């Protein structure tokens, strides 16, 4: 995951020194979830979605056609799979905000998002899997009593990595807005909100946004 994030940053024109610093922050921020659980795979797949979406935003290609298959795989690995189509819909919204010159790109992202969402229905439970994920996340008792769903405690050991990561992410979001890169900027705002609401989203935010922040 760390290699993939660094490779993405460099492929987007990121500075080598800043990429190295961001990689260190990424390792420190994600270490809270270095566990033998399926969510590890979700980081890789989410990174793949962002990498393809970001290269598609800059230069349309054929890689975007692979995203529904990737979304299907994700739905059969971990319950965070709605993030995949969500990334594409945020990029579509960003391109729609950018004006008429980005209209075709917005449509491509929206269609890819719909196709990816439909592909997640290919699982042993069909739409019931989606219903379960929604009901789980709406269970306030679980959200309030499972530590990883509560807000991160900045008194915890290693919190400095999280603080610096979030600071770099905020600077990256500002830069993305100034460059009129509204898709990744909207993704940044969404993940920043989720990471402050729930500690569970902090590693995902670091994995997806640190490469974009230094590119």
mmCIF file with all atom_site columns, C-alpha atoms in Angstrom:
data_model
loop_
_atom_site.group_PDB
_atom_site.id
_atom_site.type_symbol
_atom_site.label_atom_id
_atom_site.label_alt_id
_atom_site.label_comp_id
_atom_site.label_asym_id
_atom_site.label_entity_id
_atom_site.label_seq_id
_atom_site.pdbx_PDB_ins_code
_atom_site.Cartn_x
_atom_site.Cartn_y
_atom_site.Cartn_z
_atom_site.occupancy
_atom_site.B_iso_or_equiv
_atom_site.pdbx_formal_charge
_atom_site.auth_seq_id
_atom_site.auth_comp_id
_atom_site.auth_asym_id
_atom_site.auth_atom_id
_atom_site.pdbx_PDB_model_num
ATOM 1   C CA . UNK A 1 1   ? 0.000   0.000   0.000   1.00 0.00 ? 1   UNK A CA 1
ATOM 2   C CA . UNK A 1 2   ? 2.795   2.425   0.924   1.00 0.00 ? 2   UNK A CA 1
ATOM 3   C CA . UNK A 1 3   ? 4.630   1.624   -2.297  1.00 0.00 ? 3   UNK A CA 1
ATOM 4   C CA . UNK A 1 4   ? 1.452   2.103   -4.326  1.00 0.00 ? 4   UNK A CA 1
ATOM 5   C CA . UNK A 1 5   ? 0.708   5.459   -2.715  1.00 0.00 ? 5   UNK A CA 1
ATOM 6   C CA . UNK A 1 6   ? 4.264   6.686   -3.360  1.00 0.00 ? 6   UNK A CA 1
ATOM 7   C CA . UNK A 1 7   ? 4.145   5.383   -6.927  1.00 0.00 ? 7   UNK A CA 1
ATOM 8   C CA . UNK A 1 8   ? 0.864   7.226   -7.523  1.00 0.00 ? 8   UNK A CA 1
ATOM 9   C CA . UNK A 1 9   ? 2.269   10.498  -6.172  1.00 0.00 ? 9   UNK A CA 1
ATOM 10  C CA . UNK A 1 10  ? 5.351   10.252  -8.393  1.00 0.00 ? 10  UNK A CA 1
ATOM 11  C CA . UNK A 1 11  ? 3.320   9.275   -11.459 1.00 0.00 ? 11  UNK A CA 1
ATOM 12  C CA . UNK A 1 12  ? 1.261   12.450  -10.990 1.00 0.00 ? 12  UNK A CA 1
ATOM 13  C CA . UNK A 1 13  ? 4.401   14.588  -10.902 1.00 0.00 ? 13  UNK A CA 1
ATOM 14  C CA . UNK A 1 14  ? 4.993   14.661  -7.164  1.00 0.00 ? 14  UNK A CA 1
ATOM 15  C CA . UNK A 1 15  ? 8.289   15.821  -5.697  1.00 0.00 ? 15  UNK A CA 1
ATOM 16  C CA . UNK A 1 16  ? 10.487  12.910  -4.540  1.00 0.00 ? 16  UNK A CA 1
ATOM 17  C CA . UNK A 1 17  ? 11.367  14.484  -1.178  1.00 0.00 ? 17  UNK A CA 1
ATOM 18  C CA . UNK A 1 18  ? 7.756   15.405  -0.377  1.00 0.00 ? 18  UNK A CA 1
ATOM 19  C CA . UNK A 1 19  ? 6.646   11.945  -1.468  1.00 0.00 ? 19  UNK A CA 1
ATOM 20  C CA . UNK A 1 20  ? 9.161   10.381  0.926   1.00 0.00 ? 20  UNK A CA 1
ATOM 21  C CA . UNK A 1 21  ? 7.891   12.575  3.780   1.00 0.00 ? 21  UNK A CA 1
ATOM 22  C CA . UNK A 1 22  ? 4.288   11.707  2.923   1.00 0.00 ? 22  UNK A CA 1
ATOM 23  C CA . UNK A 1 23  ? 5.180   8.000   2.865   1.00 0.00 ? 23  UNK A CA 1
ATOM 24  C CA . UNK A 1 24  ? 6.550   8.254   6.397   1.00 0.00 ? 24  UNK A CA 1
ATOM 25  C CA . UNK A 1 25  ? 3.384   9.987   7.566   1.00 0.00 ? 25  UNK A CA 1
ATOM 26  C CA . UNK A 1 26  ? 1.291   7.354   5.798   1.00 0.00 ? 26  UNK A CA 1
ATOM 27  C CA . UNK A 1 27  ? 3.076   4.526   7.604   1.00 0.00 ? 27  UNK A CA 1
ATOM 28  C CA . UNK A 1 28  ? 2.671   6.268   10.950  1.00 0.00 ? 28  UNK A CA 1
ATOM 29  C CA . UNK A 1 29  ? -1.015  7.058   10.373  1.00 0.00 ? 29  UNK A CA 1
ATOM 30  C CA . UNK A 1 30  ? -2.024  3.617   9.102   1.00 0.00 ? 30  UNK A CA 1
ATOM 31  C CA . UNK A 1 31  ? -0.156  1.665   11.782  1.00 0.00 ? 31  UNK A CA 1
ATOM 32  C CA . UNK A 1 32  ? -3.220  1.879   14.066  1.00 0.00 ? 32  UNK A CA 1
ATOM 33  C CA . UNK A 1 33  ? -4.932  -0.573  11.694  1.00 0.00 ? 33  UNK A CA 1
ATOM 34  C CA . UNK A 1 34  ? -2.067  -2.936  10.840  1.00 0.00 ? 34  UNK A CA 1
ATOM 35  C CA . UNK A 1 35  ? -4.226  -5.941  11.604  1.00 0.00 ? 35  UNK A CA 1
ATOM 36  C CA . UNK A 1 36  ? -4.791  -9.281  9.887   1.00 0.00 ? 36  UNK A CA 1
ATOM 37  C CA . UNK A 1 37  ? -8.259  -8.292  8.692   1.00 0.00 ? 37  UNK A CA 1
ATOM 38  C CA . UNK A 1 38  ? -9.856  -7.890  5.238   1.00 0.00 ? 38  UNK A CA 1
ATOM 39  C CA . UNK A 1 39  ? -9.868  -4.083  5.434   1.00 0.00 ? 39  UNK A CA 1
ATOM 40  C CA . UNK A 1 40  ? -6.207  -4.210  4.396   1.00 0.00 ? 40  UNK A CA 1
ATOM 41  C CA . UNK A 1 41  ? -7.351  -5.265  0.924   1.00 0.00 ? 41  UNK A CA 1
ATOM 42  C CA . UNK A 1 42  ? -9.755  -2.323  0.804   1.00 0.00 ? 42  UNK A CA 1
ATOM 43  C CA . UNK A 1 43  ? -6.818  0.104   1.031   1.00 0.00 ? 43  UNK A CA 1
ATOM 44  C CA . UNK A 1 44  ? -5.246  -1.439  -2.058  1.00 0.00 ? 44  UNK A CA 1
ATOM 45  C CA . UNK A 1 45  ? -8.466  -1.440  -4.063  1.00 0.00 ? 45  UNK A CA 1
ATOM 46  C CA . UNK A 1 46  ? -9.422  2.093   -2.979  1.00 0.00 ? 46  UNK A CA 1
ATOM 47  C CA . UNK A 1 47  ? -5.966  3.262   -4.012  1.00 0.00 ? 47  UNK A CA 1
ATOM 48  C CA . UNK A 1 48  ? -6.537  1.605   -7.386  1.00 0.00 ? 48  UNK A CA 1
ATOM 49  C CA . UNK A 1 49  ? -9.831  3.490   -7.799  1.00 0.00 ? 49  UNK A CA 1
ATOM 50  C CA . UNK A 1 50  ? -8.190  6.831   -7.010  1.00 0.00 ? 50  UNK A CA 1
ATOM 51  C CA . UNK A 1 51  ? -5.195  6.117   -9.254  1.00 0.00 ? 51  UNK A CA 1
ATOM 52  C CA . UNK A 1 52  ? -7.408  5.240   -12.230 1.00 0.00 ? 52  UNK A CA 1
ATOM 53  C CA . UNK A 1 53  ? -9.795  8.136   -11.559 1.00 0.00 ? 53  UNK A CA 1
ATOM 54  C CA . UNK A 1 54  ? -6.966  10.651  -11.246 1.00 0.00 ? 54  UNK A CA 1
ATOM 55  C CA . UNK A 1 55  ? -5.229  9.517   -14.435 1.00 0.00 ? 55  UNK A CA 1
ATOM 56  C CA . UNK A 1 56  ? -8.613  9.467   -16.177 1.00 0.00 ? 56  UNK A CA 1
ATOM 57  C CA . UNK A 1 57  ? -9.236  13.048  -15.038 1.00 0.00 ? 57  UNK A CA 1
ATOM 58  C CA . UNK A 1 58  ? -5.948  14.160  -16.555 1.00 0.00 ? 58  UNK A CA 1
ATOM 59  C CA . UNK A 1 59  ? -5.971  12.003  -19.678 1.00 0.00 ? 59  UNK A CA 1
ATOM 60  C CA . UNK A 1 60  ? -8.939  9.724   -20.503 1.00 0.00 ? 60  UNK A CA 1
ATOM 61  C CA . UNK A 1 61  ? -7.998  6.114   -21.157 1.00 0.00 ? 61  UNK A CA 1
ATOM 62  C CA . UNK A 1 62  ? -9.319  2.566   -21.052 1.00 0.00 ? 62  UNK A CA 1
ATOM 63  C CA . UNK A 1 63  ? -8.352  1.722   -17.462 1.00 0.00 ? 63  UNK A CA 1
ATOM 64  C CA . UNK A 1 64  ? -11.671 3.121   -16.221 1.00 0.00 ? 64  UNK A CA 1
ATOM 65  C CA . UNK A 1 65  ? -13.451 0.143   -17.816 1.00 0.00 ? 65  UNK A CA 1
ATOM 66  C CA . UNK A 1 66  ? -11.810 -2.171  -15.279 1.00 0.00 ? 66  UNK A CA 1
ATOM 67  C CA . UNK A 1 67  ? -13.361 -0.417  -12.294 1.00 0.00 ? 67  UNK A CA 1
ATOM 68  C CA . UNK A 1 68  ? -16.672 -2.385  -12.245 1.00 0.00 ? 68  UNK A CA 1
ATOM 69  C CA . UNK A 1 69  ? -14.688 -5.639  -12.008 1.00 0.00 ? 69  UNK A CA 1
ATOM 70  C CA . UNK A 1 70  ? -12.593 -4.123  -9.219  1.00 0.00 ? 70  UNK A CA 1
ATOM 71  C CA . UNK A 1 71  ? -15.773 -3.011  -7.444  1.00 0.00 ? 71  UNK A CA 1
ATOM 72  C CA . UNK A 1 72  ? -17.188 -6.538  -7.682  1.00 0.00 ? 72  UNK A CA 1
ATOM 73  C CA . UNK A 1 73  ? -14.035 -7.963  -6.133  1.00 0.00 ? 73  UNK A CA 1
ATOM 74  C CA . UNK A 1 74  ? -14.179 -5.344  -3.369  1.00 0.00 ? 74  UNK A CA 1
ATOM 75  C CA . UNK A 1 75  ? -17.787 -6.203  -2.493  1.00 0.00 ? 75  UNK A CA 1
ATOM 76  C CA . UNK A 1 76  ? -16.711 -9.798  -1.928  1.00 0.00 ? 76  UNK A CA 1
ATOM 77  C CA . UNK A 1 77  ? -13.782 -8.831  0.305   1.00 0.00 ? 77  UNK A CA 1
ATOM 78  C CA . UNK A 1 78  ? -14.884 -6.053  2.661   1.00 0.00 ? 78  UNK A CA 1
ATOM 79  C CA . UNK A 1 79  ? -17.892 -3.948  3.586   1.00 0.00 ? 79  UNK A CA 1
ATOM 80  C CA . UNK A 1 80  ? -16.214 -0.656  2.670   1.00 0.00 ? 80  UNK A CA 1
ATOM 81  C CA . UNK A 1 81  ? -16.948 -1.304  -1.024  1.00 0.00 ? 81  UNK A CA 1
ATOM 82  C CA . UNK A 1 82  ? -19.414 1.652   -1.382  1.00 0.00 ? 82  UNK A CA 1
ATOM 83  C CA . UNK A 1 83  ? -16.361 3.908   -1.289  1.00 0.00 ? 83  UNK A CA 1
ATOM 84  C CA . UNK A 1 84  ? -15.410 2.768   -4.808  1.00 0.00 ? 84  UNK A CA 1
ATOM 85  C CA . UNK A 1 85  ? -18.507 4.046   -6.623  1.00 0.00 ? 85  UNK A CA 1
ATOM 86  C CA . UNK A 1 86  ? -18.523 7.002   -4.227  1.00 0.00 ? 86  UNK A CA 1
ATOM 87  C CA . UNK A 1 87  ? -15.089 8.077   -5.461  1.00 0.00 ? 87  UNK A CA 1
ATOM 88  C CA . UNK A 1 88  ? -16.323 8.031   -9.046  1.00 0.00 ? 88  UNK A CA 1
ATOM 89  C CA . UNK A 1 89  ? -19.489 9.985   -8.229  1.00 0.00 ? 89  UNK A CA 1
ATOM 90  C CA . UNK A 1 90  ? -17.414 12.648  -6.433  1.00 0.00 ? 90  UNK A CA 1
ATOM 91  C CA . UNK A 1 91  ? -15.148 12.950  -9.465  1.00 0.00 ? 91  UNK A CA 1
ATOM 92  C CA . UNK A 1 92  ? -18.257 13.238  -11.658 1.00 0.00 ? 92  UNK A CA 1
ATOM 93  C CA . UNK A 1 93  ? -19.626 15.993  -9.417  1.00 0.00 ? 93  UNK A CA 1
ATOM 94  C CA . UNK A 1 94  ? -16.276 17.780  -9.486  1.00 0.00 ? 94  UNK A CA 1
ATOM 95  C CA . UNK A 1 95  ? -16.125 17.743  -13.273 1.00 0.00 ? 95  UNK A CA 1
ATOM 96  C CA . UNK A 1 96  ? -19.729 18.942  -13.453 1.00 0.00 ? 96  UNK A CA 1
ATOM 97  C CA . UNK A 1 97  ? -18.751 21.918  -11.275 1.00 0.00 ? 97  UNK A CA 1
ATOM 98  C CA . UNK A 1 98  ? -15.763 22.658  -13.498 1.00 0.00 ? 98  UNK A CA 1
ATOM 99  C CA . UNK A 1 99  ? -17.974 23.792  -16.382 1.00 0.00 ? 99  UNK A CA 1
ATOM 100 C CA . UNK A 1 100 ? -19.129 22.690  -19.807 1.00 0.00 ? 100 UNK A CA 1
ATOM 101 C CA . UNK A 1 101 ? -15.614 21.784  -20.980 1.00 0.00 ? 101 UNK A CA 1
ATOM 102 C CA . UNK A 1 102 ? -15.571 18.946  -18.440 1.00 0.00 ? 102 UNK A CA 1
ATOM 103 C CA . UNK A 1 103 ? -19.103 17.708  -19.131 1.00 0.00 ? 103 UNK A CA 1
ATOM 104 C CA . UNK A 1 104 ? -18.046 14.608  -21.063 1.00 0.00 ? 104 UNK A CA 1
ATOM 105 C CA . UNK A 1 105 ? -15.604 13.667  -18.314 1.00 0.00 ? 105 UNK A CA 1
ATOM 106 C CA . UNK A 1 106 ? -18.380 14.076  -15.730 1.00 0.00 ? 106 UNK A CA 1
ATOM 107 C CA . UNK A 1 107 ? -20.627 11.739  -17.719 1.00 0.00 ? 107 UNK A CA 1
ATOM 108 C CA . UNK A 1 108 ? -17.852 9.136   -18.034 1.00 0.00 ? 108 UNK A CA 1
ATOM 109 C CA . UNK A 1 109 ? -17.244 9.180   -14.283 1.00 0.00 ? 109 UNK A CA 1
ATOM 110 C CA . UNK A 1 110 ? -20.964 9.014   -13.526 1.00 0.00 ? 110 UNK A CA 1
ATOM 111 C CA . UNK A 1 111 ? -21.504 6.049   -15.865 1.00 0.00 ? 111 UNK A CA 1
ATOM 112 C CA . UNK A 1 112 ? -18.453 4.290   -14.397 1.00 0.00 ? 112 UNK A CA 1
ATOM 113 C CA . UNK A 1 113 ? -19.858 4.912   -10.922 1.00 0.00 ? 113 UNK A CA 1
ATOM 114 C CA . UNK A 1 114 ? -23.246 3.444   -11.847 1.00 0.00 ? 114 UNK A CA 1
ATOM 115 C CA . UNK A 1 115 ? -21.614 0.416   -13.477 1.00 0.00 ? 115 UNK A CA 1
ATOM 116 C CA . UNK A 1 116 ? -19.373 -0.101  -10.445 1.00 0.00 ? 116 UNK A CA 1
ATOM 117 C CA . UNK A 1 117 ? -22.303 0.177   -8.055  1.00 0.00 ? 117 UNK A CA 1
ATOM 118 C CA . UNK A 1 118 ? -24.258 -2.359  -10.106 1.00 0.00 ? 118 UNK A CA 1
ATOM 119 C CA . UNK A 1 119 ? -21.252 -4.697  -10.128 1.00 0.00 ? 119 UNK A CA 1
ATOM 120 C CA . UNK A 1 120 ? -21.210 -4.778  -6.324  1.00 0.00 ? 120 UNK A CA 1
ATOM 121 C CA . UNK A 1 121 ? -24.547 -6.615  -6.471  1.00 0.00 ? 121 UNK A CA 1
ATOM 122 C CA . UNK A 1 122 ? -22.624 -9.656  -7.715  1.00 0.00 ? 122 UNK A CA 1
ATOM 123 C CA . UNK A 1 123 ? -22.072 -11.289 -4.344  1.00 0.00 ? 123 UNK A CA 1
ATOM 124 C CA . UNK A 1 124 ? -23.623 -14.230 -2.443  1.00 0.00 ? 124 UNK A CA 1
ATOM 125 C CA . UNK A 1 125 ? -26.221 -11.956 -0.796  1.00 0.00 ? 125 UNK A CA 1
ATOM 126 C CA . UNK A 1 126 ? -27.126 -9.554  -3.610  1.00 0.00 ? 126 UNK A CA 1
ATOM 127 C CA . UNK A 1 127 ? -28.707 -6.303  -2.481  1.00 0.00 ? 127 UNK A CA 1
ATOM 128 C CA . UNK A 1 128 ? -29.040 -7.670  1.066   1.00 0.00 ? 128 UNK A CA 1
ATOM 129 C CA . UNK A 1 129 ? -25.329 -7.003  1.533   1.00 0.00 ? 129 UNK A CA 1
ATOM 130 C CA . UNK A 1 130 ? -25.909 -3.311  0.833   1.00 0.00 ? 130 UNK A CA 1
ATOM 131 C CA . UNK A 1 131 ? -28.878 -3.250  3.205   1.00 0.00 ? 131 UNK A CA 1
ATOM 132 C CA . UNK A 1 132 ? -26.744 -4.846  5.917   1.00 0.00 ? 132 UNK A CA 1
ATOM 133 C CA . UNK A 1 133 ? -23.942 -2.287  5.489   1.00 0.00 ? 133 UNK A CA 1
ATOM 134 C CA . UNK A 1 134 ? -26.426 0.595   5.681   1.00 0.00 ? 134 UNK A CA 1
ATOM 135 C CA . UNK A 1 135 ? -28.179 -0.809  8.767   1.00 0.00 ? 135 UNK A CA 1
ATOM 136 C CA . UNK A 1 136 ? -24.827 -1.468  10.444  1.00 0.00 ? 136 UNK A CA 1
ATOM 137 C CA . UNK A 1 137 ? -23.645 2.091   9.918   1.00 0.00 ? 137 UNK A CA 1
ATOM 138 C CA . UNK A 1 138 ? -26.986 3.450   11.150  1.00 0.00 ? 138 UNK A CA 1
ATOM 139 C CA . UNK A 1 139 ? -26.732 1.499   14.405  1.00 0.00 ? 139 UNK A CA 1
ATOM 140 C CA . UNK A 1 140 ? -25.910 4.287   16.862  1.00 0.00 ? 140 UNK A CA 1
ATOM 141 C CA . UNK A 1 141 ? -25.122 1.834   19.672  1.00 0.00 ? 141 UNK A CA 1
ATOM 142 C CA . UNK A 1 142 ? -22.363 0.200   17.617  1.00 0.00 ? 142 UNK A CA 1
ATOM 143 C CA . UNK A 1 143 ? -21.054 3.554   16.401  1.00 0.00 ? 143 UNK A CA 1
ATOM 144 C CA . UNK A 1 144 ? -20.850 4.855   19.965  1.00 0.00 ? 144 UNK A CA 1
ATOM 145 C CA . UNK A 1 145 ? -19.398 1.744   21.626  1.00 0.00 ? 145 UNK A CA 1
ATOM 146 C CA . UNK A 1 146 ? -16.905 0.372   19.099  1.00 0.00 ? 146 UNK A CA 1
ATOM 147 C CA . UNK A 1 147 ? -13.713 2.358   19.640  1.00 0.00 ? 147 UNK A CA 1
ATOM 148 C CA . UNK A 1 148 ? -12.603 2.508   16.008  1.00 0.00 ? 148 UNK A CA 1
ATOM 149 C CA . UNK A 1 149 ? -15.899 4.127   15.005  1.00 0.00 ? 149 UNK A CA 1
ATOM 150 C CA . UNK A 1 150 ? -15.491 6.919   17.550  1.00 0.00 ? 150 UNK A CA 1
ATOM 151 C CA . UNK A 1 151 ? -13.396 10.010  16.927  1.00 0.00 ? 151 UNK A CA 1
ATOM 152 C CA . UNK A 1 152 ? -9.635  9.602   17.157  1.00 0.00 ? 152 UNK A CA 1
ATOM 153 C CA . UNK A 1 153 ? -8.003  10.537  20.460  1.00 0.00 ? 153 UNK A CA 1
ATOM 154 C CA . UNK A 1 154 ? -5.110  12.886  19.838  1.00 0.00 ? 154 UNK A CA 1
ATOM 155 C CA . UNK A 1 155 ? -3.745  11.846  23.229  1.00 0.00 ? 155 UNK A CA 1
ATOM 156 C CA . UNK A 1 156 ? -2.947  8.408   21.809  1.00 0.00 ? 156 UNK A CA 1
ATOM 157 C CA . UNK A 1 157 ? 0.668   7.369   21.131  1.00 0.00 ? 157 UNK A CA 1
ATOM 158 C CA . UNK A 1 158 ? 1.777   8.305   17.615  1.00 0.00 ? 158 UNK A CA 1
ATOM 159 C CA . UNK A 1 159 ? -0.918  10.954  17.268  1.00 0.00 ? 159 UNK A CA 1
ATOM 160 C CA . UNK A 1 160 ? 1.681   13.334  15.823  1.00 0.00 ? 160 UNK A CA 1
ATOM 161 C CA . UNK A 1 161 ? 1.648   11.311  12.590  1.00 0.00 ? 161 UNK A CA 1
ATOM 162 C CA . UNK A 1 162 ? -2.100  11.741  12.317  1.00 0.00 ? 162 UNK A CA 1
ATOM 163 C CA . UNK A 1 163 ? -1.888  15.474  13.057  1.00 0.00 ? 163 UNK A CA 1
ATOM 164 C CA . UNK A 1 164 ? 0.789   16.076  10.431  1.00 0.00 ? 164 UNK A CA 1
ATOM 165 C CA . UNK A 1 165 ? -1.033  13.903  7.897   1.00 0.00 ? 165 UNK A CA 1
ATOM 166 C CA . UNK A 1 166 ? -4.262  15.839  8.355   1.00 0.00 ? 166 UNK A CA 1
ATOM 167 C CA . UNK A 1 167 ? -2.395  19.152  8.108   1.00 0.00 ? 167 UNK A CA 1
ATOM 168 C CA . UNK A 1 168 ? -0.812  18.070  4.826   1.00 0.00 ? 168 UNK A CA 1
ATOM 169 C CA . UNK A 1 169 ? -4.180  16.845  3.564   1.00 0.00 ? 169 UNK A CA 1
ATOM 170 C CA . UNK A 1 170 ? -5.795  20.220  4.330   1.00 0.00 ? 170 UNK A CA 1
ATOM 171 C CA . UNK A 1 171 ? -3.046  22.012  2.409   1.00 0.00 ? 171 UNK A CA 1
ATOM 172 C CA . UNK A 1 172 ? -3.522  19.547  -0.441  1.00 0.00 ? 172 UNK A CA 1
ATOM 173 C CA . UNK A 1 173 ? -7.270  20.180  -0.589  1.00 0.00 ? 173 UNK A CA 1
ATOM 174 C CA . UNK A 1 174 ? -6.687  23.938  -0.737  1.00 0.00 ? 174 UNK A CA 1
ATOM 175 C CA . UNK A 1 175 ? -4.205  23.421  -3.580  1.00 0.00 ? 175 UNK A CA 1
ATOM 176 C CA . UNK A 1 176 ? -6.641  21.174  -5.458  1.00 0.00 ? 176 UNK A CA 1
ATOM 177 C CA . UNK A 1 177 ? -9.393  23.783  -5.249  1.00 0.00 ? 177 UNK A CA 1
ATOM 178 C CA . UNK A 1 178 ? -6.996  26.476  -6.453  1.00 0.00 ? 178 UNK A CA 1
ATOM 179 C CA . UNK A 1 179 ? -6.128  24.271  -9.445  1.00 0.00 ? 179 UNK A CA 1
ATOM 180 C CA . UNK A 1 180 ? -9.855  23.720  -10.157 1.00 0.00 ? 180 UNK A CA 1
ATOM 181 C CA . UNK A 1 181 ? -9.361  19.985  -9.578  1.00 0.00 ? 181 UNK A CA 1
ATOM 182 C CA . UNK A 1 182 ? -12.774 19.774  -7.986  1.00 0.00 ? 182 UNK A CA 1
ATOM 183 C CA . UNK A 1 183 ? -13.156 15.986  -8.140  1.00 0.00 ? 183 UNK A CA 1
ATOM 184 C CA . UNK A 1 184 ? -10.206 15.094  -5.893  1.00 0.00 ? 184 UNK A CA 1
ATOM 185 C CA . UNK A 1 185 ? -10.907 18.207  -3.804  1.00 0.00 ? 185 UNK A CA 1
ATOM 186 C CA . UNK A 1 186 ? -14.450 16.983  -3.056  1.00 0.00 ? 186 UNK A CA 1
ATOM 187 C CA . UNK A 1 187 ? -13.039 13.545  -2.267  1.00 0.00 ? 187 UNK A CA 1
ATOM 188 C CA . UNK A 1 188 ? -10.614 15.246  0.100   1.00 0.00 ? 188 UNK A CA 1
ATOM 189 C CA . UNK A 1 189 ? -13.352 17.148  1.932   1.00 0.00 ? 189 UNK A CA 1
ATOM 190 C CA . UNK A 1 190 ? -15.476 14.002  2.240   1.00 0.00 ? 190 UNK A CA 1
ATOM 191 C CA . UNK A 1 191 ? -12.673 11.851  3.620   1.00 0.00 ? 191 UNK A CA 1
ATOM 192 C CA . UNK A 1 192 ? -11.469 14.635  5.914   1.00 0.00 ? 192 UNK A CA 1
ATOM 193 C CA . UNK A 1 193 ? -14.944 14.848  7.440   1.00 0.00 ? 193 UNK A CA 1
ATOM 194 C CA . UNK A 1 194 ? -15.170 11.057  7.827   1.00 0.00 ? 194 UNK A CA 1
ATOM 195 C CA . UNK A 1 195 ? -11.712 10.815  9.394   1.00 0.00 ? 195 UNK A CA 1
ATOM 196 C CA . UNK A 1 196 ? -12.557 13.438  12.028  1.00 0.00 ? 196 UNK A CA 1
ATOM 197 C CA . UNK A 1 197 ? -15.882 11.726  12.742  1.00 0.00 ? 197 UNK A CA 1
ATOM 198 C CA . UNK A 1 198 ? -14.458 8.210   13.011  1.00 0.00 ? 198 UNK A CA 1
ATOM 199 C CA . UNK A 1 199 ? -10.904 6.995   13.661  1.00 0.00 ? 199 UNK A CA 1
ATOM 200 C CA . UNK A 1 200 ? -11.587 4.046   11.363  1.00 0.00 ? 200 UNK A CA 1
ATOM 201 C CA . UNK A 1 201 ? -11.385 6.345   8.341   1.00 0.00 ? 201 UNK A CA 1
ATOM 202 C CA . UNK A 1 202 ? -8.039  7.936   9.226   1.00 0.00 ? 202 UNK A CA 1
ATOM 203 C CA . UNK A 1 203 ? -5.863  5.281   7.537   1.00 0.00 ? 203 UNK A CA 1
ATOM 204 C CA . UNK A 1 204 ? -7.994  5.341   4.372   1.00 0.00 ? 204 UNK A CA 1
ATOM 205 C CA . UNK A 1 205 ? -7.741  9.126   4.286   1.00 0.00 ? 205 UNK A CA 1
ATOM 206 C CA . UNK A 1 206 ? -3.957  8.939   4.566   1.00 0.00 ? 206 UNK A CA 1
ATOM 207 C CA . UNK A 1 207 ? -3.685  6.280   1.860   1.00 0.00 ? 207 UNK A CA 1
ATOM 208 C CA . UNK A 1 208 ? -5.864  8.120   -0.658  1.00 0.00 ? 208 UNK A CA 1
ATOM 209 C CA . UNK A 1 209 ? -5.177  11.783  0.022   1.00 0.00 ? 209 UNK A CA 1
ATOM 210 C CA . UNK A 1 210 ? -1.497  12.022  0.920   1.00 0.00 ? 210 UNK A CA 1
ATOM 211 C CA . UNK A 1 211 ? -0.426  11.018  -2.645  1.00 0.00 ? 211 UNK A CA 1
ATOM 212 C CA . UNK A 1 212 ? -2.756  13.668  -4.099  1.00 0.00 ? 212 UNK A CA 1
ATOM 213 C CA . UNK A 1 213 ? -1.576  16.281  -1.602  1.00 0.00 ? 213 UNK A CA 1
ATOM 214 C CA . UNK A 1 214 ? 2.080   16.077  -2.676  1.00 0.00 ? 214 UNK A CA 1
ATOM 215 C CA . UNK A 1 215 ? 1.484   15.563  -6.417  1.00 0.00 ? 215 UNK A CA 1
#
